[in-house]
mmCIF file of C-alpha atoms in Angstrom:
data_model
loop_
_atom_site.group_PDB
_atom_site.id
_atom_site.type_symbol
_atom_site.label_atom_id
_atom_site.label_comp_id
_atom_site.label_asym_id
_atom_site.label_seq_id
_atom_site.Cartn_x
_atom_site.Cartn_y
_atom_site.Cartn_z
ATOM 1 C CA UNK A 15 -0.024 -10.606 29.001
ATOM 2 C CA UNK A 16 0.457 -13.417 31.645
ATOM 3 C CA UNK A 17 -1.170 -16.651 32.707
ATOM 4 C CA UNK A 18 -2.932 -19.026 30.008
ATOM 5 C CA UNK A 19 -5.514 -17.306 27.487
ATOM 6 C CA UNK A 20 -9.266 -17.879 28.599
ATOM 7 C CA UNK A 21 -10.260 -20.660 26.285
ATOM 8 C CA UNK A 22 -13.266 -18.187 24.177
ATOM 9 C CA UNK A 23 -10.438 -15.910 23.136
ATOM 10 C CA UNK A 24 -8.952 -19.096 21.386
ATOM 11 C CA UNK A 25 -12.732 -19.692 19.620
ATOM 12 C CA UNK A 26 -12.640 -16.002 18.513
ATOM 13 C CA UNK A 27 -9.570 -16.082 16.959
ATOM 14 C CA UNK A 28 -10.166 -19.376 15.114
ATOM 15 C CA UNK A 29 -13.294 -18.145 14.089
ATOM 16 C CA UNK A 30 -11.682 -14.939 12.875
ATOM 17 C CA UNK A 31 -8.902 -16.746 11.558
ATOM 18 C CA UNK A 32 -11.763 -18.866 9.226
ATOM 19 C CA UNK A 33 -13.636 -15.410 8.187
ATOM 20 C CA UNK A 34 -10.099 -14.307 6.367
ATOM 21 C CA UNK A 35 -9.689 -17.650 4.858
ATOM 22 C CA UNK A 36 -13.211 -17.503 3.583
ATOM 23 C CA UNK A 37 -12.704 -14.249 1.972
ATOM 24 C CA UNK A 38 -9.831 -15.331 0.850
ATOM 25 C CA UNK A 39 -11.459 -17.965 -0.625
ATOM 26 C CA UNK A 40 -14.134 -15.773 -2.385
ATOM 27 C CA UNK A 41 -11.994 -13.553 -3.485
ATOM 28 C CA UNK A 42 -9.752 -16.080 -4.799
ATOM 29 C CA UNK A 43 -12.971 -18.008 -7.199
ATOM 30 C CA UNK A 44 -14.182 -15.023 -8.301
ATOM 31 C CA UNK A 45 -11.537 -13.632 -9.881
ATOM 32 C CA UNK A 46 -10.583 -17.460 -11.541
ATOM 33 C CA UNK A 47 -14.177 -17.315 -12.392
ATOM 34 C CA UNK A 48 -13.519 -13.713 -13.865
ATOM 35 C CA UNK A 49 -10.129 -15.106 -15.774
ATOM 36 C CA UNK A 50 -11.838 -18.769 -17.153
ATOM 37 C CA UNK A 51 -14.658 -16.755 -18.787
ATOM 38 C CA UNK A 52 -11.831 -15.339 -21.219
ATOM 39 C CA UNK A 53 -11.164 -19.319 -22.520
ATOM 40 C CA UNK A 54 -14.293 -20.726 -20.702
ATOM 41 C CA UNK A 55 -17.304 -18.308 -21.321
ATOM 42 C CA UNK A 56 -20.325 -17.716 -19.169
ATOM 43 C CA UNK A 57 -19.443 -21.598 -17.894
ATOM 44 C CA UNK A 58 -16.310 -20.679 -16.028
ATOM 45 C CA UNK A 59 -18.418 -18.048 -13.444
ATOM 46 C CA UNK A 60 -20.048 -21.863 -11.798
ATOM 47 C CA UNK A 61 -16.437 -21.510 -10.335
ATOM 48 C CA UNK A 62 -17.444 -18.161 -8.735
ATOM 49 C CA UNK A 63 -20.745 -19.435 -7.717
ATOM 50 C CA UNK A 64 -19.299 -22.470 -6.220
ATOM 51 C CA UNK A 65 -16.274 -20.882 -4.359
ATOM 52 C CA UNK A 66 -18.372 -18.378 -2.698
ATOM 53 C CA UNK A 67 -21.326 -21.167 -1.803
ATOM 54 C CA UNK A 68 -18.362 -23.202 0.087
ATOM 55 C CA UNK A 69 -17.059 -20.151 1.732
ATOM 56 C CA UNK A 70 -20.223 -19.340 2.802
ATOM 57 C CA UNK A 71 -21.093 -22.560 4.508
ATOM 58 C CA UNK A 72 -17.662 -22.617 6.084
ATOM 59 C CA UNK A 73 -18.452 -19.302 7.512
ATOM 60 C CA UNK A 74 -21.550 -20.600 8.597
ATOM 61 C CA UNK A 75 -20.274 -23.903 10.246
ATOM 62 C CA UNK A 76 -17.421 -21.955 11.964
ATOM 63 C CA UNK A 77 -19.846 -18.873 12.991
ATOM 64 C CA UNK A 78 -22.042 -21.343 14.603
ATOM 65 C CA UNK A 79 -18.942 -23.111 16.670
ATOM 66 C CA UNK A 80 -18.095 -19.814 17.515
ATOM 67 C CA UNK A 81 -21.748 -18.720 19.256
ATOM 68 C CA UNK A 82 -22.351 -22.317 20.414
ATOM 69 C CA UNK A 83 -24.236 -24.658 18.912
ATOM 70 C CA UNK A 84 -27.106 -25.040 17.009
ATOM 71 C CA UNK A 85 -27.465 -21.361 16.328
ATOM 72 C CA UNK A 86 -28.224 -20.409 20.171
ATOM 73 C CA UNK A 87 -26.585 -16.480 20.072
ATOM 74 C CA UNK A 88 -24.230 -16.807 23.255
ATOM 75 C CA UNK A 89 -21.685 -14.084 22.385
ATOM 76 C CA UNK A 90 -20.041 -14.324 25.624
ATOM 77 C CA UNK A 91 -19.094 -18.058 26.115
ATOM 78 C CA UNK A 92 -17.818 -19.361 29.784
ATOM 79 C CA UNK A 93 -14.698 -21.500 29.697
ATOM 80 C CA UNK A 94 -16.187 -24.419 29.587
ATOM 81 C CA UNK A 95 -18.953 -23.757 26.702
ATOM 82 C CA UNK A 96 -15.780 -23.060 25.019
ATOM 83 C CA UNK A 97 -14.635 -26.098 25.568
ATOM 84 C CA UNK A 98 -17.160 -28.043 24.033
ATOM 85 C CA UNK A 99 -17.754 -25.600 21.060
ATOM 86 C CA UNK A 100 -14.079 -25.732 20.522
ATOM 87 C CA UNK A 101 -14.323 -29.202 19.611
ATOM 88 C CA UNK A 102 -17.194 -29.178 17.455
ATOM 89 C CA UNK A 103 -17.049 -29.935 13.885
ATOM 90 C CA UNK A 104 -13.021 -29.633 13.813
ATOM 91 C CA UNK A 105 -12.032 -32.199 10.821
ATOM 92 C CA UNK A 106 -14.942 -31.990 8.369
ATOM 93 C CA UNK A 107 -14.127 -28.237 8.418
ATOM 94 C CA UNK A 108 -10.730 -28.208 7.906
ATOM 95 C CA UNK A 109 -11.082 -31.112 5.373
ATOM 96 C CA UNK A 110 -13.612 -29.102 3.216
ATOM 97 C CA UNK A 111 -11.224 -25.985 3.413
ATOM 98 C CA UNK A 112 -8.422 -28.029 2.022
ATOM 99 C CA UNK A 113 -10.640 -29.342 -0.726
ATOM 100 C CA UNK A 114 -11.728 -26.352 -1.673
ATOM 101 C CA UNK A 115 -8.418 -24.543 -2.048
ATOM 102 C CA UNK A 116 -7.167 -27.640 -3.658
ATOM 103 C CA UNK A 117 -9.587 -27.036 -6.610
ATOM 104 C CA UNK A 118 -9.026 -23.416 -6.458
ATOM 105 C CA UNK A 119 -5.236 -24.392 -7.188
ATOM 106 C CA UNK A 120 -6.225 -26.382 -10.193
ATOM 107 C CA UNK A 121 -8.462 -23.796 -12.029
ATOM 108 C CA UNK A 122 -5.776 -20.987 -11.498
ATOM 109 C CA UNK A 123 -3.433 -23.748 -13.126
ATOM 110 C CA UNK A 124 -6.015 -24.089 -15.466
ATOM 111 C CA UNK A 125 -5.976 -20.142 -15.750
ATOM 112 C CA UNK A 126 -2.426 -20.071 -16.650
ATOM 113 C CA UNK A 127 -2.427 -22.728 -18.958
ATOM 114 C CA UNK A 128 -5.168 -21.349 -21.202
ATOM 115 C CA UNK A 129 -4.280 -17.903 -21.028
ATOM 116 C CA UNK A 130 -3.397 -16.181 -24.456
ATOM 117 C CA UNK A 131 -0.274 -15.202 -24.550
ATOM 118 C CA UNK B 7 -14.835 -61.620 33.714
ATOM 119 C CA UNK B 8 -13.647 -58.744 31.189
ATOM 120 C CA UNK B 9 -15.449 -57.018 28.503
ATOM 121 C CA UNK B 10 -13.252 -58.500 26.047
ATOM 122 C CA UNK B 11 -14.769 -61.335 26.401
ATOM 123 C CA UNK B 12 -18.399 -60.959 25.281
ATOM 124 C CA UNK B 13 -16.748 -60.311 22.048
ATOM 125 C CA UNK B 14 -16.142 -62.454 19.148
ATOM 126 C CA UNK B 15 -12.914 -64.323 18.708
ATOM 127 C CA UNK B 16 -10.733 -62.086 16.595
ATOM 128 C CA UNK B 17 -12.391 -58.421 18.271
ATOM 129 C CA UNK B 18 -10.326 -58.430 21.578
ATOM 130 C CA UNK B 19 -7.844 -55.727 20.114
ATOM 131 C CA UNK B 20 -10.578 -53.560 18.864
ATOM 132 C CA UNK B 21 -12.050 -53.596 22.263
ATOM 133 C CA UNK B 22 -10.069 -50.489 23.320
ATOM 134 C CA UNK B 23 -11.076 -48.223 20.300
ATOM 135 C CA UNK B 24 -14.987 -49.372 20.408
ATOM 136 C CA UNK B 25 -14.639 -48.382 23.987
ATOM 137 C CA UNK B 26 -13.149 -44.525 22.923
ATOM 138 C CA UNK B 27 -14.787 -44.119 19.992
ATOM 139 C CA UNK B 28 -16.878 -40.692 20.987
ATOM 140 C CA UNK B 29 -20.322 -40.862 20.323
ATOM 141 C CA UNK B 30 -19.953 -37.825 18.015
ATOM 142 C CA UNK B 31 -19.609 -38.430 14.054
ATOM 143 C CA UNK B 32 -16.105 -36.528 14.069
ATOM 144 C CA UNK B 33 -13.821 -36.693 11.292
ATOM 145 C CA UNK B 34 -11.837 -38.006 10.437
ATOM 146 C CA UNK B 35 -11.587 -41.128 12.795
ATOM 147 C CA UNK B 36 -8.020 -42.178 12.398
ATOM 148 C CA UNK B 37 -7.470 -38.822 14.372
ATOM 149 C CA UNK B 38 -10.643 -38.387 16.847
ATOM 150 C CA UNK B 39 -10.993 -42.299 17.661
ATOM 151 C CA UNK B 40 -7.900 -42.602 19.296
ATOM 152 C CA UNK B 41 -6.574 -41.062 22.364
ATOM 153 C CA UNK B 42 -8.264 -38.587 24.695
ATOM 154 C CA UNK B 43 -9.371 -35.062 24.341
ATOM 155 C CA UNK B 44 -6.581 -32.443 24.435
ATOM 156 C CA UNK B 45 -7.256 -29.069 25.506
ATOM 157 C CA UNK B 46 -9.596 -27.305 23.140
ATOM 158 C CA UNK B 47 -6.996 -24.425 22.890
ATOM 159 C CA UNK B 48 -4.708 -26.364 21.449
ATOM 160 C CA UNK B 49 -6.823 -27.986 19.168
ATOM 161 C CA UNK B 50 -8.406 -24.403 18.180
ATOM 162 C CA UNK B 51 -4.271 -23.446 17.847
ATOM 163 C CA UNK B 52 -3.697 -26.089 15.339
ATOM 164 C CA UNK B 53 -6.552 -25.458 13.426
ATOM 165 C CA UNK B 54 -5.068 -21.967 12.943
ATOM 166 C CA UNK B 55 -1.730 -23.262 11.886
ATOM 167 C CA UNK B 56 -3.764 -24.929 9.302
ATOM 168 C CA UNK B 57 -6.131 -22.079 8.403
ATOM 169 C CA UNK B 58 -2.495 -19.738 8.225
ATOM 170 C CA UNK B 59 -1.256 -22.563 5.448
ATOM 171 C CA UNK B 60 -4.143 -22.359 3.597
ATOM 172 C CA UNK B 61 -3.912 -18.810 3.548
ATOM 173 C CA UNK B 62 -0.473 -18.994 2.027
ATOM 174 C CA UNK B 63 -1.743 -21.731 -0.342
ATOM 175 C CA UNK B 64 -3.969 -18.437 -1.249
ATOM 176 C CA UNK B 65 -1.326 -16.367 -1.554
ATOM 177 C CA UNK B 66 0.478 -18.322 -3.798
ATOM 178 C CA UNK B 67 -1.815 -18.937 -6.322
ATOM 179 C CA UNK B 68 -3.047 -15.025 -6.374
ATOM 180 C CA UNK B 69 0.839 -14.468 -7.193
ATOM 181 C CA UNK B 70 0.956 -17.379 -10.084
ATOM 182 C CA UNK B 71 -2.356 -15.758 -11.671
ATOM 183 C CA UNK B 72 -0.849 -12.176 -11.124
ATOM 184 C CA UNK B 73 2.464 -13.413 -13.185
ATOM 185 C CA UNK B 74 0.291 -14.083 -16.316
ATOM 186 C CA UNK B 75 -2.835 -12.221 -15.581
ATOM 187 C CA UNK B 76 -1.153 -8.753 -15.537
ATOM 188 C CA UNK B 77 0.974 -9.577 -18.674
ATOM 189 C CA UNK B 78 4.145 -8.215 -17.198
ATOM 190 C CA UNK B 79 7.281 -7.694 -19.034
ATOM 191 C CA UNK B 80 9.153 -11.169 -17.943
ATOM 192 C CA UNK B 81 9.913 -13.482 -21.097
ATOM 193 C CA UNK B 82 6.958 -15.556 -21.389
ATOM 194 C CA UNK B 83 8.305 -18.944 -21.506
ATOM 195 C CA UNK B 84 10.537 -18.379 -17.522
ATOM 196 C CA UNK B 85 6.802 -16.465 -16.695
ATOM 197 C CA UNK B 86 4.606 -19.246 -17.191
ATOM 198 C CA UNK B 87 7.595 -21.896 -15.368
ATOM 199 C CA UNK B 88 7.201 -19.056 -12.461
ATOM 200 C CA UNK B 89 3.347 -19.166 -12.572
ATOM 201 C CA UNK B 90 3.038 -22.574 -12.893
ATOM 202 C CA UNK B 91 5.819 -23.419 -10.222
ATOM 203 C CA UNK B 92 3.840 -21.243 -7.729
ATOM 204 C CA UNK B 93 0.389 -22.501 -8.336
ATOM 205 C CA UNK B 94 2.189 -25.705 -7.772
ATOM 206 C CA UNK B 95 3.423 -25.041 -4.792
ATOM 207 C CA UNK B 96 -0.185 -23.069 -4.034
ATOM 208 C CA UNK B 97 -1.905 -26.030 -4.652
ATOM 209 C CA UNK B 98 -0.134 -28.674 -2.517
ATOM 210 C CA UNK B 99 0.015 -26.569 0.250
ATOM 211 C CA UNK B 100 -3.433 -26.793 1.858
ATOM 212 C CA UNK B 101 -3.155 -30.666 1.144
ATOM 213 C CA UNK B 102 -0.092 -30.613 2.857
ATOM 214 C CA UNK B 103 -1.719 -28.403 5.564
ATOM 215 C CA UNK B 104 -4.183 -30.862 5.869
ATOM 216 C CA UNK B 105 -1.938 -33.881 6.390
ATOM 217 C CA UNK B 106 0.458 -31.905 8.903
ATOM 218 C CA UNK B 107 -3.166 -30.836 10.790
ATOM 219 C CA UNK B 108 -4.302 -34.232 11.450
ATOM 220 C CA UNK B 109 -1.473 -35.405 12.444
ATOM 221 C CA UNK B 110 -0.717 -32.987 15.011
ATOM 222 C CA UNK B 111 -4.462 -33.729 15.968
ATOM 223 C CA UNK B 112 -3.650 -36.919 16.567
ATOM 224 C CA UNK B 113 0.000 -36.703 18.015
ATOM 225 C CA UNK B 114 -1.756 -34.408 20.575
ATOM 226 C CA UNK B 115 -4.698 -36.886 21.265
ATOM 227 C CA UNK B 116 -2.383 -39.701 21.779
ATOM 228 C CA UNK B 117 0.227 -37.145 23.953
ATOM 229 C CA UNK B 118 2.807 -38.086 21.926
ATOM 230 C CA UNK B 119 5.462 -35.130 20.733
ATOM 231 C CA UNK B 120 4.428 -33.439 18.021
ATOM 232 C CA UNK B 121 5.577 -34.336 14.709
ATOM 233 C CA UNK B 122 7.983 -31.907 12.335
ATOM 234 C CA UNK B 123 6.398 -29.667 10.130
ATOM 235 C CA UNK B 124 5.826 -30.852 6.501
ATOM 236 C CA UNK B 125 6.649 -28.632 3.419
ATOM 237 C CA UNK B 126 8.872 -25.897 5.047
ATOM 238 C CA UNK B 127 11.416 -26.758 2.697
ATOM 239 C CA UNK B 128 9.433 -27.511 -0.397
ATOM 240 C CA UNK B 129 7.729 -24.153 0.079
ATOM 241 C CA UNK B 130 11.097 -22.324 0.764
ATOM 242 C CA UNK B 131 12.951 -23.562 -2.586
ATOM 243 C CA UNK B 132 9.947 -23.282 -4.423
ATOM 244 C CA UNK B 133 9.376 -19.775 -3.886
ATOM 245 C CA UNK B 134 12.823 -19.176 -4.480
ATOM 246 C CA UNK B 135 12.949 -20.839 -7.567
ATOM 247 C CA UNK B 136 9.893 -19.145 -8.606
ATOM 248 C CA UNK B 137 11.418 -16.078 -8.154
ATOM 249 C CA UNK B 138 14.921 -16.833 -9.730
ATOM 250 C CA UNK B 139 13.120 -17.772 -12.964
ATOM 251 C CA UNK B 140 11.338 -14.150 -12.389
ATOM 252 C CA UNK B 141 14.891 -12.378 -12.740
ATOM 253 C CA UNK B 142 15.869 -14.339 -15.358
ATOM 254 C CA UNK B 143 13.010 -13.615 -17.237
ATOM 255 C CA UNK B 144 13.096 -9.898 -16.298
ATOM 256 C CA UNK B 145 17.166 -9.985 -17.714
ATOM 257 C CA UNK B 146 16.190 -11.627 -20.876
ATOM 258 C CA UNK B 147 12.910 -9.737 -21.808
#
């Protein structure tokens, strides 16, 4: 493969590259929510719930960069829709990501911690 | 006469910024109010870089859990060091991700050479320690 990518094959893999870090994501809370409830009870599956709401909405967000904005379907974008779309929401996304797995990394430390040995 | 000054005594250095600040709500705006707009590609590439680190932030943690989770047969006081040293490590990654992001954002905006990596090293020794304290562990169980 020569010459510079077309910019929409950069969206799709971002936006493919934010699906596995989403399921990553939910996989990740649900099983800490599946390992709290052993110290935690019933309380600890919130983490579950919460992890897979915040995936979801990243999903959304990035899904809708991906087609263009404000949910207009436009599977096939021309260089310079990409362009725009490409810089769309950008920080708030990546910021919430890094929140989230932040928090992630404290309940599994939580996890460990409380685990009977 | 120029723009500068219309504005109050004390604004003429903020002039610039007002003047780039895009009329989007971006954030965060010590990276999108300065500079100009790189190619999207490259901001889409950086976002991945990020995405890839949070990924191994993932990773990381799955393998601290895993340690104690699966109640393996590694002495339990070098296990939980292991565990915790990953989840550690799993845990400042994406903030470290983060950082590194926005400041290649802003490195790119301002076409300035990009700045070295954070964490390579923290994340190498880490891992490594993790897993020395894992053969220990498996020696002394």
């Amino acid at each position: 493969m020569s010459g510079p990518a077309h910019p929409s094959l950069a969206a799709e893999r971002t936006a493919l590259a934010w699906r596995r870090t989403a399921l990553g994501l939910v996989a990740g809370s649900a099983a800490a929510g599946r390992l709290l409830a052993e110290t935690w009870g019933s309380a600890a599956w919130g983490v579950s719930v919460v992890g897979t709401l915040l995936a979801v909405v990243l999903l959304r967000a990035a899904r809708r960069r991906r087609l263009g904005v404000h949910g207009r379907r436009r599977w096939a974008l021309t260089s310079a829709e990409a362009l725009t779309v490409g810089r769309d929401p950008g920080g708030r996304l990546v910021t919430a990501c890094a929140g989230a797995s932040v928090l992630l990394g404290l309940a599994a430390l939580a996890v460990v911690l409380t685990w009977p040995v | 006469m120029s723009p500068a000054a219309s504005l109050p005594a004390g604004c003429e250095d903020g002039g610039m910024e007002t003047e780039q600040r895009a009329p989007d709500g971006r954030f965060p705006r010590w990276v999108y109010g300065v500079g100009s707009e790189p190619d999207a590609r490259f901001s889409l590439a950086n976002e991945r870089t990020f995405l890839a680190w949070a990924r191994t932030g993932l990773a990381l943690l799955a393998a601290g859990v895993a340690l104690e989770a699966l109640d393996l047969p590694v002495e339990p006081g070098l296990r939980l060091a292991a565990a915790v040293v990953l989840i550690a490590l799993g845990t400042l990654a994406p903030a470290a991700a983060w950082w590194g992001w926005s400041r290649a954002e802003r490195a790119m905006r301002l076409s300035r050479p990009l700045p070295a990596p954070v964490g390579f090293g923290l994340l190498v020794g880490g891992v490594g320690v993790a897993g020395v304290l894992v053969l220990l562990g498996l020696l002394r169980a």
